[in-house]
PDB file of C-alpha atoms and ligand atoms in Angstrom:
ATOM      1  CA  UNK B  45      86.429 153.346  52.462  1.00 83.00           C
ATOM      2  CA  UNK B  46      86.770 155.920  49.626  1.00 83.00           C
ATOM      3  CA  UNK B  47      86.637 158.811  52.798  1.00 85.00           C
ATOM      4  CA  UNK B  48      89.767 157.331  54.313  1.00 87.00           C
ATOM      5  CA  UNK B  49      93.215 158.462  52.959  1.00 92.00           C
ATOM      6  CA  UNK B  50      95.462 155.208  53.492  1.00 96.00           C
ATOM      7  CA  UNK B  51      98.327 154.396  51.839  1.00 97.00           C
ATOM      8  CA  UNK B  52      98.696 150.955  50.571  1.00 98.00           C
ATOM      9  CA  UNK B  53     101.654 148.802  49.141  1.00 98.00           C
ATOM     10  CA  UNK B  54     100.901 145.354  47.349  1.00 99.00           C
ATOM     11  CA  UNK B  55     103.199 142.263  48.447  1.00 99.00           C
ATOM     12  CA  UNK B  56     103.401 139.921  45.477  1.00 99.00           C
ATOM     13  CA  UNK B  57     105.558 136.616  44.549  1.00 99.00           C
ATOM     14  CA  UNK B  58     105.058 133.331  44.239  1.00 98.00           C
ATOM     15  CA  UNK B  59     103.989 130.646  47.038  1.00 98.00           C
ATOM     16  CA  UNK B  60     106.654 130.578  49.489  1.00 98.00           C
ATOM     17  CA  UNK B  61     108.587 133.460  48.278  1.00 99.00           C
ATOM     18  CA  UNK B  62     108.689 135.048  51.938  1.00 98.00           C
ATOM     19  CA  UNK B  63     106.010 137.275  51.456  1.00 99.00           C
ATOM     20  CA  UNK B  64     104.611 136.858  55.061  1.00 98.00           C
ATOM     21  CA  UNK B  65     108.222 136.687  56.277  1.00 98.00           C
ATOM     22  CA  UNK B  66     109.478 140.061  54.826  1.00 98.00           C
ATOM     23  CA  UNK B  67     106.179 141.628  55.446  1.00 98.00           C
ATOM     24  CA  UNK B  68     106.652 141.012  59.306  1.00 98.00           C
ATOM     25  CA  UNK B  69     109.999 142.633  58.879  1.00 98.00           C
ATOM     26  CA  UNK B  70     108.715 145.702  57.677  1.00 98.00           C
ATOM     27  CA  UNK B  71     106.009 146.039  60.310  1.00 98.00           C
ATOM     28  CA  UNK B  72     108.487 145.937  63.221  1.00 97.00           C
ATOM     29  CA  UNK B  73     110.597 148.619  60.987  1.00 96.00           C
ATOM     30  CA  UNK B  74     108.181 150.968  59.212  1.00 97.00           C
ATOM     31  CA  UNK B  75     104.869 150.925  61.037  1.00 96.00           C
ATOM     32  CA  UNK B  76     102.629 149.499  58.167  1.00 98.00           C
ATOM     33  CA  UNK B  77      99.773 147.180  59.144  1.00 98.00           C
ATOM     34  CA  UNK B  78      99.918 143.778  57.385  1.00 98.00           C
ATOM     35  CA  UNK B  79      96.609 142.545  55.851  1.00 98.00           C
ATOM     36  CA  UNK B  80      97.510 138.586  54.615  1.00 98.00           C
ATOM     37  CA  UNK B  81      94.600 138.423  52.186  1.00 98.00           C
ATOM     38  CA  UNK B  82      95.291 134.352  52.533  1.00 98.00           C
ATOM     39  CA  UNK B  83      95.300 134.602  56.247  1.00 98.00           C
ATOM     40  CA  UNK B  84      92.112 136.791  56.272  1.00 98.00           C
ATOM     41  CA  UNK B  85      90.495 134.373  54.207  1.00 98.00           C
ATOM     42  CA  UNK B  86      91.806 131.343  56.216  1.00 98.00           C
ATOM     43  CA  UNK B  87      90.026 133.230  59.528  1.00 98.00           C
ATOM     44  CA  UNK B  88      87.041 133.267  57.712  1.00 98.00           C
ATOM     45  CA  UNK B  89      86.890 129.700  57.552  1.00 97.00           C
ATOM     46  CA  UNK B  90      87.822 128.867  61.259  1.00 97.00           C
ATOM     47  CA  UNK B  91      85.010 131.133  62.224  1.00 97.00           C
ATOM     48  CA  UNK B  92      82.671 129.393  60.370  1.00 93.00           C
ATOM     49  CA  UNK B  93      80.664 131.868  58.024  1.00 94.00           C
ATOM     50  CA  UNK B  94      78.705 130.847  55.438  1.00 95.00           C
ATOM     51  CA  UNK B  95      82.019 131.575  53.112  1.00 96.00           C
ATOM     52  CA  UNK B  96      83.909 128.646  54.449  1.00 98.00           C
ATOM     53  CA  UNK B  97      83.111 126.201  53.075  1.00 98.00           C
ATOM     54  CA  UNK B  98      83.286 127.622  49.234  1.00 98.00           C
ATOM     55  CA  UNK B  99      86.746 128.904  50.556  1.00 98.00           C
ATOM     56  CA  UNK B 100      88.246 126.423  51.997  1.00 98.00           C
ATOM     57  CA  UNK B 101      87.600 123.897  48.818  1.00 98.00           C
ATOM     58  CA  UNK B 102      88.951 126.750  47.049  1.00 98.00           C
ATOM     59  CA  UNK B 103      92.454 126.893  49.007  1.00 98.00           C
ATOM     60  CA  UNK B 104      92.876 123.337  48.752  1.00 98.00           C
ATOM     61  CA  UNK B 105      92.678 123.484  44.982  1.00 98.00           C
ATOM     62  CA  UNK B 106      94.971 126.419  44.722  1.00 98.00           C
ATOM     63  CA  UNK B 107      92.125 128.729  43.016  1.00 98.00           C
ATOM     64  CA  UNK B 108      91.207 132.115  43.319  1.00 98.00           C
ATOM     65  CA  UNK B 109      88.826 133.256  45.815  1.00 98.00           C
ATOM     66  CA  UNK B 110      86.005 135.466  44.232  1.00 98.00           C
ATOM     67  CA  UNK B 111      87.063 139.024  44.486  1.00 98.00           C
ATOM     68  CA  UNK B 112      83.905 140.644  46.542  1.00 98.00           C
ATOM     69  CA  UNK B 113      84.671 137.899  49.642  1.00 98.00           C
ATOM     70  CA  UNK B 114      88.139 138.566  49.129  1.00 98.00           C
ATOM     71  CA  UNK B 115      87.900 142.274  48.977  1.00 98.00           C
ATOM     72  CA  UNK B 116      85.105 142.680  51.729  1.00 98.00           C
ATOM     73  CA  UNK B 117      87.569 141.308  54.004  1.00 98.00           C
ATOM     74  CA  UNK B 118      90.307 143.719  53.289  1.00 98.00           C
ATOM     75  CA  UNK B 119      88.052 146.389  53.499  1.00 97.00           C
ATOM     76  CA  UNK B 120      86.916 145.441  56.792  1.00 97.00           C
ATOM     77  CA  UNK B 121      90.179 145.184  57.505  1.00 98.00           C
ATOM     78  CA  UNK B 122      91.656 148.294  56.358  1.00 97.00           C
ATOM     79  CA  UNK B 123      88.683 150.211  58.038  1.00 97.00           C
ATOM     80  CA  UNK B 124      88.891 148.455  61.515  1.00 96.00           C
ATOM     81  CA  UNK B 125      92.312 149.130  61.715  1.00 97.00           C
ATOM     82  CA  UNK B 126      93.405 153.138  63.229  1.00 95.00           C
ATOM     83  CA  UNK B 127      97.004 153.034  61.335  1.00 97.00           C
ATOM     84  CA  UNK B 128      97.072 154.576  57.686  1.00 96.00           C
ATOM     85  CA  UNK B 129      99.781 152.394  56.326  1.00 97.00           C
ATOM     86  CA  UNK B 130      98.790 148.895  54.579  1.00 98.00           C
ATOM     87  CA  UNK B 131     100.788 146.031  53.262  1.00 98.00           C
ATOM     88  CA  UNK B 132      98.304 143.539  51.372  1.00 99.00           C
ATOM     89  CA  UNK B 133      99.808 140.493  50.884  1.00 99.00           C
ATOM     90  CA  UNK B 134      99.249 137.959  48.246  1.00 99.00           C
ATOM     91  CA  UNK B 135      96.503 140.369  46.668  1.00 99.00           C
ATOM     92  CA  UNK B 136      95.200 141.105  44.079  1.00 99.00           C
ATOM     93  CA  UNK B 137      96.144 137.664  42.319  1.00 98.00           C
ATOM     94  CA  UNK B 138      94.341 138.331  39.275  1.00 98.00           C
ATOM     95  CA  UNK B 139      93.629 140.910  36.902  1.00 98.00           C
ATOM     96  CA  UNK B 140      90.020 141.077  37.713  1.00 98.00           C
ATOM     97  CA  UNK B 141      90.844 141.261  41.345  1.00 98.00           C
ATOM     98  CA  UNK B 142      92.928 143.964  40.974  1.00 98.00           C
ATOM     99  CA  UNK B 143      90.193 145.992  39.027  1.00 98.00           C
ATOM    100  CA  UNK B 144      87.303 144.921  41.489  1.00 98.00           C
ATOM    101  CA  UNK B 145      89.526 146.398  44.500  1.00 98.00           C
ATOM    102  CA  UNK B 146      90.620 149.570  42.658  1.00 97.00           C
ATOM    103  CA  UNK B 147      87.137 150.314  41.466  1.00 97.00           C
ATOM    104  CA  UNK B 148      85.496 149.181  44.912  1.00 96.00           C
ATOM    105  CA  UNK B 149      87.739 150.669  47.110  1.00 96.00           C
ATOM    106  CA  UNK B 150      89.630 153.605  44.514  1.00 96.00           C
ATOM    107  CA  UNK B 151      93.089 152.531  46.308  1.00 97.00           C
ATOM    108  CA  UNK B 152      96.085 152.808  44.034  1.00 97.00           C
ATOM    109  CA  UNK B 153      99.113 151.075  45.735  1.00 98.00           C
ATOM    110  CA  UNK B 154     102.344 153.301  46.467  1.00 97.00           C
ATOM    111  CA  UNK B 155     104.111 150.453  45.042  1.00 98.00           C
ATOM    112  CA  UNK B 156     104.186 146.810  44.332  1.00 98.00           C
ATOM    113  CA  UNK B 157     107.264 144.892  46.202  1.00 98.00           C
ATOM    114  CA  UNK B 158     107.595 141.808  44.457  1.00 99.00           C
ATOM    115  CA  UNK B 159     109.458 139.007  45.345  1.00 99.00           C
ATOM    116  CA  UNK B 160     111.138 136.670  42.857  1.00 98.00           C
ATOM    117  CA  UNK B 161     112.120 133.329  43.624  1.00 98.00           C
ATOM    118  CA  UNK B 162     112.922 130.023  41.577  1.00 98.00           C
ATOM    119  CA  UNK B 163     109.814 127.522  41.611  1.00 98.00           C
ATOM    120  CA  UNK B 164     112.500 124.793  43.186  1.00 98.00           C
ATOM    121  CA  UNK B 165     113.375 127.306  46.261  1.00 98.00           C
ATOM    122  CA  UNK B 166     109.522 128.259  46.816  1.00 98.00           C
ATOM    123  CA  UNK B 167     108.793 124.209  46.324  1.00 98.00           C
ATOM    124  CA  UNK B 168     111.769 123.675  49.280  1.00 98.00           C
ATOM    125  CA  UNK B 169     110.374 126.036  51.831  1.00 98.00           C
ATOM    126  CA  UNK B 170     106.695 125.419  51.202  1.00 98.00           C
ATOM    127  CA  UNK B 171     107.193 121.437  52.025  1.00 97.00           C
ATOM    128  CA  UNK B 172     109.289 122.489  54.660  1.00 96.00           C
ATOM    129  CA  UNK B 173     107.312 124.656  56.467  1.00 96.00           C
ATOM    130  CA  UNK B 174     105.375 122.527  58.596  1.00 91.00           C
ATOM    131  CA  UNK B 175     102.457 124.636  59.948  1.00 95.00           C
ATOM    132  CA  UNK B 176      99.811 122.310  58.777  1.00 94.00           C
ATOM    133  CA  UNK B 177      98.660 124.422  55.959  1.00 97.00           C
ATOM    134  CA  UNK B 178      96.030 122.387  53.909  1.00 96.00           C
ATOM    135  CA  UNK B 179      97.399 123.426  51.169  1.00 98.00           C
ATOM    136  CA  UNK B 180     101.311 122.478  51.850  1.00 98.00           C
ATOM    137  CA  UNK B 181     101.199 118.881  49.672  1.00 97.00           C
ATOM    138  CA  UNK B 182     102.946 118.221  46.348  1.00 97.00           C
ATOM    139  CA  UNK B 183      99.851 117.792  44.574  1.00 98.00           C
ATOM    140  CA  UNK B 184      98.794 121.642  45.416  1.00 98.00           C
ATOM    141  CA  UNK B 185     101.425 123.229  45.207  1.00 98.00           C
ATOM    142  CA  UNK B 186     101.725 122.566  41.930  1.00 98.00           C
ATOM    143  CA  UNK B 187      98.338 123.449  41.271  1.00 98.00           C
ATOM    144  CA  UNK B 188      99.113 126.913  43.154  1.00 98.00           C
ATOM    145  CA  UNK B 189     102.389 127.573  41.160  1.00 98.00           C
ATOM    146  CA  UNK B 190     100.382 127.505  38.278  1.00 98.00           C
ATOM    147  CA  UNK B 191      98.015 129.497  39.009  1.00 98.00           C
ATOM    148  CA  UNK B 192     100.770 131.799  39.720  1.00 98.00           C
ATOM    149  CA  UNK B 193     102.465 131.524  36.810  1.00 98.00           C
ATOM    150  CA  UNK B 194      99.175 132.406  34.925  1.00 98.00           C
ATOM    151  CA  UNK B 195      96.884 134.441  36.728  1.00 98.00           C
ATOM    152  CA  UNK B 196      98.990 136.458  39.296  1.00 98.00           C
ATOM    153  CA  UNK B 197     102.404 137.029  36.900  1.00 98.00           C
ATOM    154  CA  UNK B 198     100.179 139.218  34.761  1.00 98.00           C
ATOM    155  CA  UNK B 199      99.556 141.475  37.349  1.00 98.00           C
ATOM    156  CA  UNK B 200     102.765 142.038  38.416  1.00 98.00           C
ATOM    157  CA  UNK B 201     103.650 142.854  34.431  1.00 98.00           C
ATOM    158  CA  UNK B 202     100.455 145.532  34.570  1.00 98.00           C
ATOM    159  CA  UNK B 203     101.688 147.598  37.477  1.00 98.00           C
ATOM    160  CA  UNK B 204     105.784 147.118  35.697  1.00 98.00           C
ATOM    161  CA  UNK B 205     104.265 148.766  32.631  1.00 98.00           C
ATOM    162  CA  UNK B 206     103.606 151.649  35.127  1.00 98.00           C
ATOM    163  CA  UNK B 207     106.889 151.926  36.468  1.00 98.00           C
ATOM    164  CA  UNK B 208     105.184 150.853  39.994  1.00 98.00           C
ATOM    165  CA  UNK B 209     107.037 147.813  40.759  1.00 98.00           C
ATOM    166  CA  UNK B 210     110.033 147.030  42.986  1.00 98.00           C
ATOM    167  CA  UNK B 211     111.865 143.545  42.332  1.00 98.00           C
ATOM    168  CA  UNK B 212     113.268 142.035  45.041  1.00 98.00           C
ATOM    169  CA  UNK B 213     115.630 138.638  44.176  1.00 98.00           C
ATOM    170  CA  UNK B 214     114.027 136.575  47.058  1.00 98.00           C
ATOM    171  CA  UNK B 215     116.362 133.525  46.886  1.00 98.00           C
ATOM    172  CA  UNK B 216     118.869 134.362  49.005  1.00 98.00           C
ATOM    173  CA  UNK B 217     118.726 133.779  53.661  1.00 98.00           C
ATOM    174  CA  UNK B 218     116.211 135.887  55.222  1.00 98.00           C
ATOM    175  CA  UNK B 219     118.263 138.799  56.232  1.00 98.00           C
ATOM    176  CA  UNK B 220     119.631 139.558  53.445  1.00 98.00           C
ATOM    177  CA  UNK B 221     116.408 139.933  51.169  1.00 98.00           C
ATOM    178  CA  UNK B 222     115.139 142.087  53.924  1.00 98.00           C
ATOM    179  CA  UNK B 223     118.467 144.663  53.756  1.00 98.00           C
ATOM    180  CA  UNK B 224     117.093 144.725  49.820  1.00 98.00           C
ATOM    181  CA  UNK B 225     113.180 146.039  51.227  1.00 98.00           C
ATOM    182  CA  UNK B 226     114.512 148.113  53.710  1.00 97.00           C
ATOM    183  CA  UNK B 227     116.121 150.060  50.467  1.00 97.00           C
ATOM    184  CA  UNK B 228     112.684 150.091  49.271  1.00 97.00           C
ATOM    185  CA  UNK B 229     110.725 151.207  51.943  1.00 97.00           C
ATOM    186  CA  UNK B 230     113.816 153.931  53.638  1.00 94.00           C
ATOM    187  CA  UNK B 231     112.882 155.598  49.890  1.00 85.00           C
ATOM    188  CA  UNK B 232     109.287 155.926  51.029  1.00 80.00           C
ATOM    189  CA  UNK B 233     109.317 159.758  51.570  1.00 62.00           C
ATOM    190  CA  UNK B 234     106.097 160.894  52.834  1.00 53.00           C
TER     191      UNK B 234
HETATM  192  N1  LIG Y 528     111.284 131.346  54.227  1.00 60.68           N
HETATM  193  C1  LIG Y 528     110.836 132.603  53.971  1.00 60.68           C
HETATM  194  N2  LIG Y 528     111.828 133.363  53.466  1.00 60.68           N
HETATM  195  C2  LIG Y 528     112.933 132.573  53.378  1.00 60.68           C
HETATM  196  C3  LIG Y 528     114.274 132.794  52.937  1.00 60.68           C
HETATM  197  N3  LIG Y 528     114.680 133.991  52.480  1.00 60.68           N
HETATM  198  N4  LIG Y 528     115.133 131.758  52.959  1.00 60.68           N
HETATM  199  C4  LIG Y 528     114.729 130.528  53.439  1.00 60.68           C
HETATM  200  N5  LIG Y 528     113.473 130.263  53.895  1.00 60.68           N
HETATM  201  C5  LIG Y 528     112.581 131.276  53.870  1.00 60.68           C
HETATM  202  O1  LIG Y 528     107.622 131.649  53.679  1.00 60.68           O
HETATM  203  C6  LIG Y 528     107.412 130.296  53.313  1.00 60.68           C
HETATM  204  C7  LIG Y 528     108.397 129.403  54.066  1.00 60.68           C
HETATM  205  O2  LIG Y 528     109.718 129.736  53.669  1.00 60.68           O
HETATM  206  C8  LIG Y 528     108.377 129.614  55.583  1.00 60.68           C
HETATM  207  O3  LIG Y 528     108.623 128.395  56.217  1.00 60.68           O
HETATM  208  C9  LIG Y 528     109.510 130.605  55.820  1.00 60.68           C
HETATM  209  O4  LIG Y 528     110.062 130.471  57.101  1.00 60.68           O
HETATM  210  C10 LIG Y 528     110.498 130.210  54.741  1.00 60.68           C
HETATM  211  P1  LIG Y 528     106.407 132.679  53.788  1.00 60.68           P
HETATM  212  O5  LIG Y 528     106.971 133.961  54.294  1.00 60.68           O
HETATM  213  O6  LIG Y 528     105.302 132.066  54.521  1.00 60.68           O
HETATM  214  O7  LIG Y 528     106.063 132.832  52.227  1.00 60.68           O
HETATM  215  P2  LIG Y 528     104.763 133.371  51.515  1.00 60.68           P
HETATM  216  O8  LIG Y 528     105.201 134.015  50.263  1.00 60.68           O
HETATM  217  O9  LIG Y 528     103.945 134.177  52.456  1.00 60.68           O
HETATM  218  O10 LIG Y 528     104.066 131.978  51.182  1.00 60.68           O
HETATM  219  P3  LIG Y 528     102.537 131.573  51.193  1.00 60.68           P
HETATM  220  O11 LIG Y 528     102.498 130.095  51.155  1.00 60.68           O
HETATM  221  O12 LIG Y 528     101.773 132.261  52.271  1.00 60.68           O
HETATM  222  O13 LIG Y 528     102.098 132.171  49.779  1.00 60.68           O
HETATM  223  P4  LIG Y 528     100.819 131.921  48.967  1.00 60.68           P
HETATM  224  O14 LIG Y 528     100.738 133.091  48.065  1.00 60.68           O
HETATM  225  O15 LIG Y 528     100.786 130.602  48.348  1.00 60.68           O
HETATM  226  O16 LIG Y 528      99.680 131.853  50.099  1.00 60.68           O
HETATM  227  P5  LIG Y 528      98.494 132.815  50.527  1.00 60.68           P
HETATM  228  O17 LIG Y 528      98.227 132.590  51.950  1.00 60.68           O
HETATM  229  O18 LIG Y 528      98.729 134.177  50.047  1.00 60.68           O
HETATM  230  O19 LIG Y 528      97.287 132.201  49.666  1.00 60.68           O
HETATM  231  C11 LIG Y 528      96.875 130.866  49.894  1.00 60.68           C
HETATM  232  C12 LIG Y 528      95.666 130.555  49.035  1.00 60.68           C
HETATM  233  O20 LIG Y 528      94.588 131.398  49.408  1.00 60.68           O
HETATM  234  C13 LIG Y 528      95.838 130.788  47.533  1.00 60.68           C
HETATM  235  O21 LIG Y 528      96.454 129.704  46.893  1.00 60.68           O
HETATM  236  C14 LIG Y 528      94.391 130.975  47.102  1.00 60.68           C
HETATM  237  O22 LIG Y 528      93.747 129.732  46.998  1.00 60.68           O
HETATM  238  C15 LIG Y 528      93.813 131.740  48.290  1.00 60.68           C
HETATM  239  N6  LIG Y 528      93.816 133.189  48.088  1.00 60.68           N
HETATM  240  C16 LIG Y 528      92.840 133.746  47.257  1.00 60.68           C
HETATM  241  O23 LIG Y 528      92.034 133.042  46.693  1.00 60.68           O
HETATM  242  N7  LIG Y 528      92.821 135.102  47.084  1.00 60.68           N
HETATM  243  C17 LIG Y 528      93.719 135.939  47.689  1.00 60.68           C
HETATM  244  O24 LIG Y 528      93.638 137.164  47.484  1.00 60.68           O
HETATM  245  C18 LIG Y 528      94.705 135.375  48.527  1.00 60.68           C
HETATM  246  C19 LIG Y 528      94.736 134.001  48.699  1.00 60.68           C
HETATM  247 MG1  LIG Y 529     101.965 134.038  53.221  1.00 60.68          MG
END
């Protein structure tokens, strides 16, 4: 992966701060390809590999995936995939995921768009979402907002410190967060 010259932005907030939402958005409008590190991980378990198992109790307790299954998948990803443009979404969620990818894969993201929400708005839409996510009760989601809160915040602080990180107030209907990314992304000169 270190041969191929791909830019990469990181998609980070909370659980069911409209992440996948916005990130769909921007594909339609920007050409990025969008690499759901949850989704890639909950493919792995539907296909049955030797992961799933491990990953699927792991989901359902609202813990952290290892990094090297995590980040083998977005590689695999990234290199199976002809665009140059990446949005990963909901990585890295820790700090030792974000130094296993950098020093694996020695991507840098562009930027980090980061989504801030209230804990009772993400609560709201994650209970109402309805897609039969295993992870979608009370009693996880509470266990995955504090993970959040613990593990993932910190990352978002490291790449602030760097002056790489674009807040986005995520509260507010659909449309109008995405008017705030398109700001983001219309900035992107390259
Ligand atoms: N919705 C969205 N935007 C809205 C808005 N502005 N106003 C009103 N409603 C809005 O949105 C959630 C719901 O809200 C939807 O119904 C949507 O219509 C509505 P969505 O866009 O799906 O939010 P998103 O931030 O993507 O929420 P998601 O639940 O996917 O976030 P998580 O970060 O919790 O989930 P993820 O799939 O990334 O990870 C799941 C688990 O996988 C983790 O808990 C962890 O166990 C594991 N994992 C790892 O271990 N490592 C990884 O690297 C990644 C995941
Ligand atoms: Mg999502």
């Amino acid at each position: 992966l270190k041969d191929k010259k791909v830019t990469v932005v990181f998609v980070l907030g909370g659980p069911g701060s409209g992440k996948g939402t916005q990130c769909a958005n921007i594909v339609k409008n920007f050409g990025f390809t969008h690499l759901s590190a949850g989704d890639l991980l909950r493919a792995e378990i539907k296909s049955g590999s030797e992961n799933g198992t491990m990953i699927q109790n792991m989901i359902k307790e609202g813990k952290i995936v290892p990094s090297e299954v995590t980040i083998k998948l977005l590689q695999r990803a990234i290199l199976e995939n002809g665009n140059d443009k990446f949005l990963i979404d909901g990585f890295p969620r820790n700090e030792e995921n974000r130094a296993a990818f950098e020093s694996v894969t020695g991507i840098e993201p562009e930027f980090v768009l980061f989504f801030d929400c209230p804990e009772e708005e993400m609560e709201r839409r994650l209970l109402g979402r309805n897609e039969g996510r295993e992870d979608d009760n009370i009693e996880t989601i509470r266990k995955r907002f504090k993970v959040y809160m613990e593990s993932s915040l910190p990352v978002v602080d490291y790449y602030s410190a760097k002056g790489k990180v674009r807040k986005i107030s995520a509260s507010r209907p659909v449309d109008e967060v995405f008017e705030a990314v398109k700001a983001v992304f219309t900035s992107l000169v390259d």
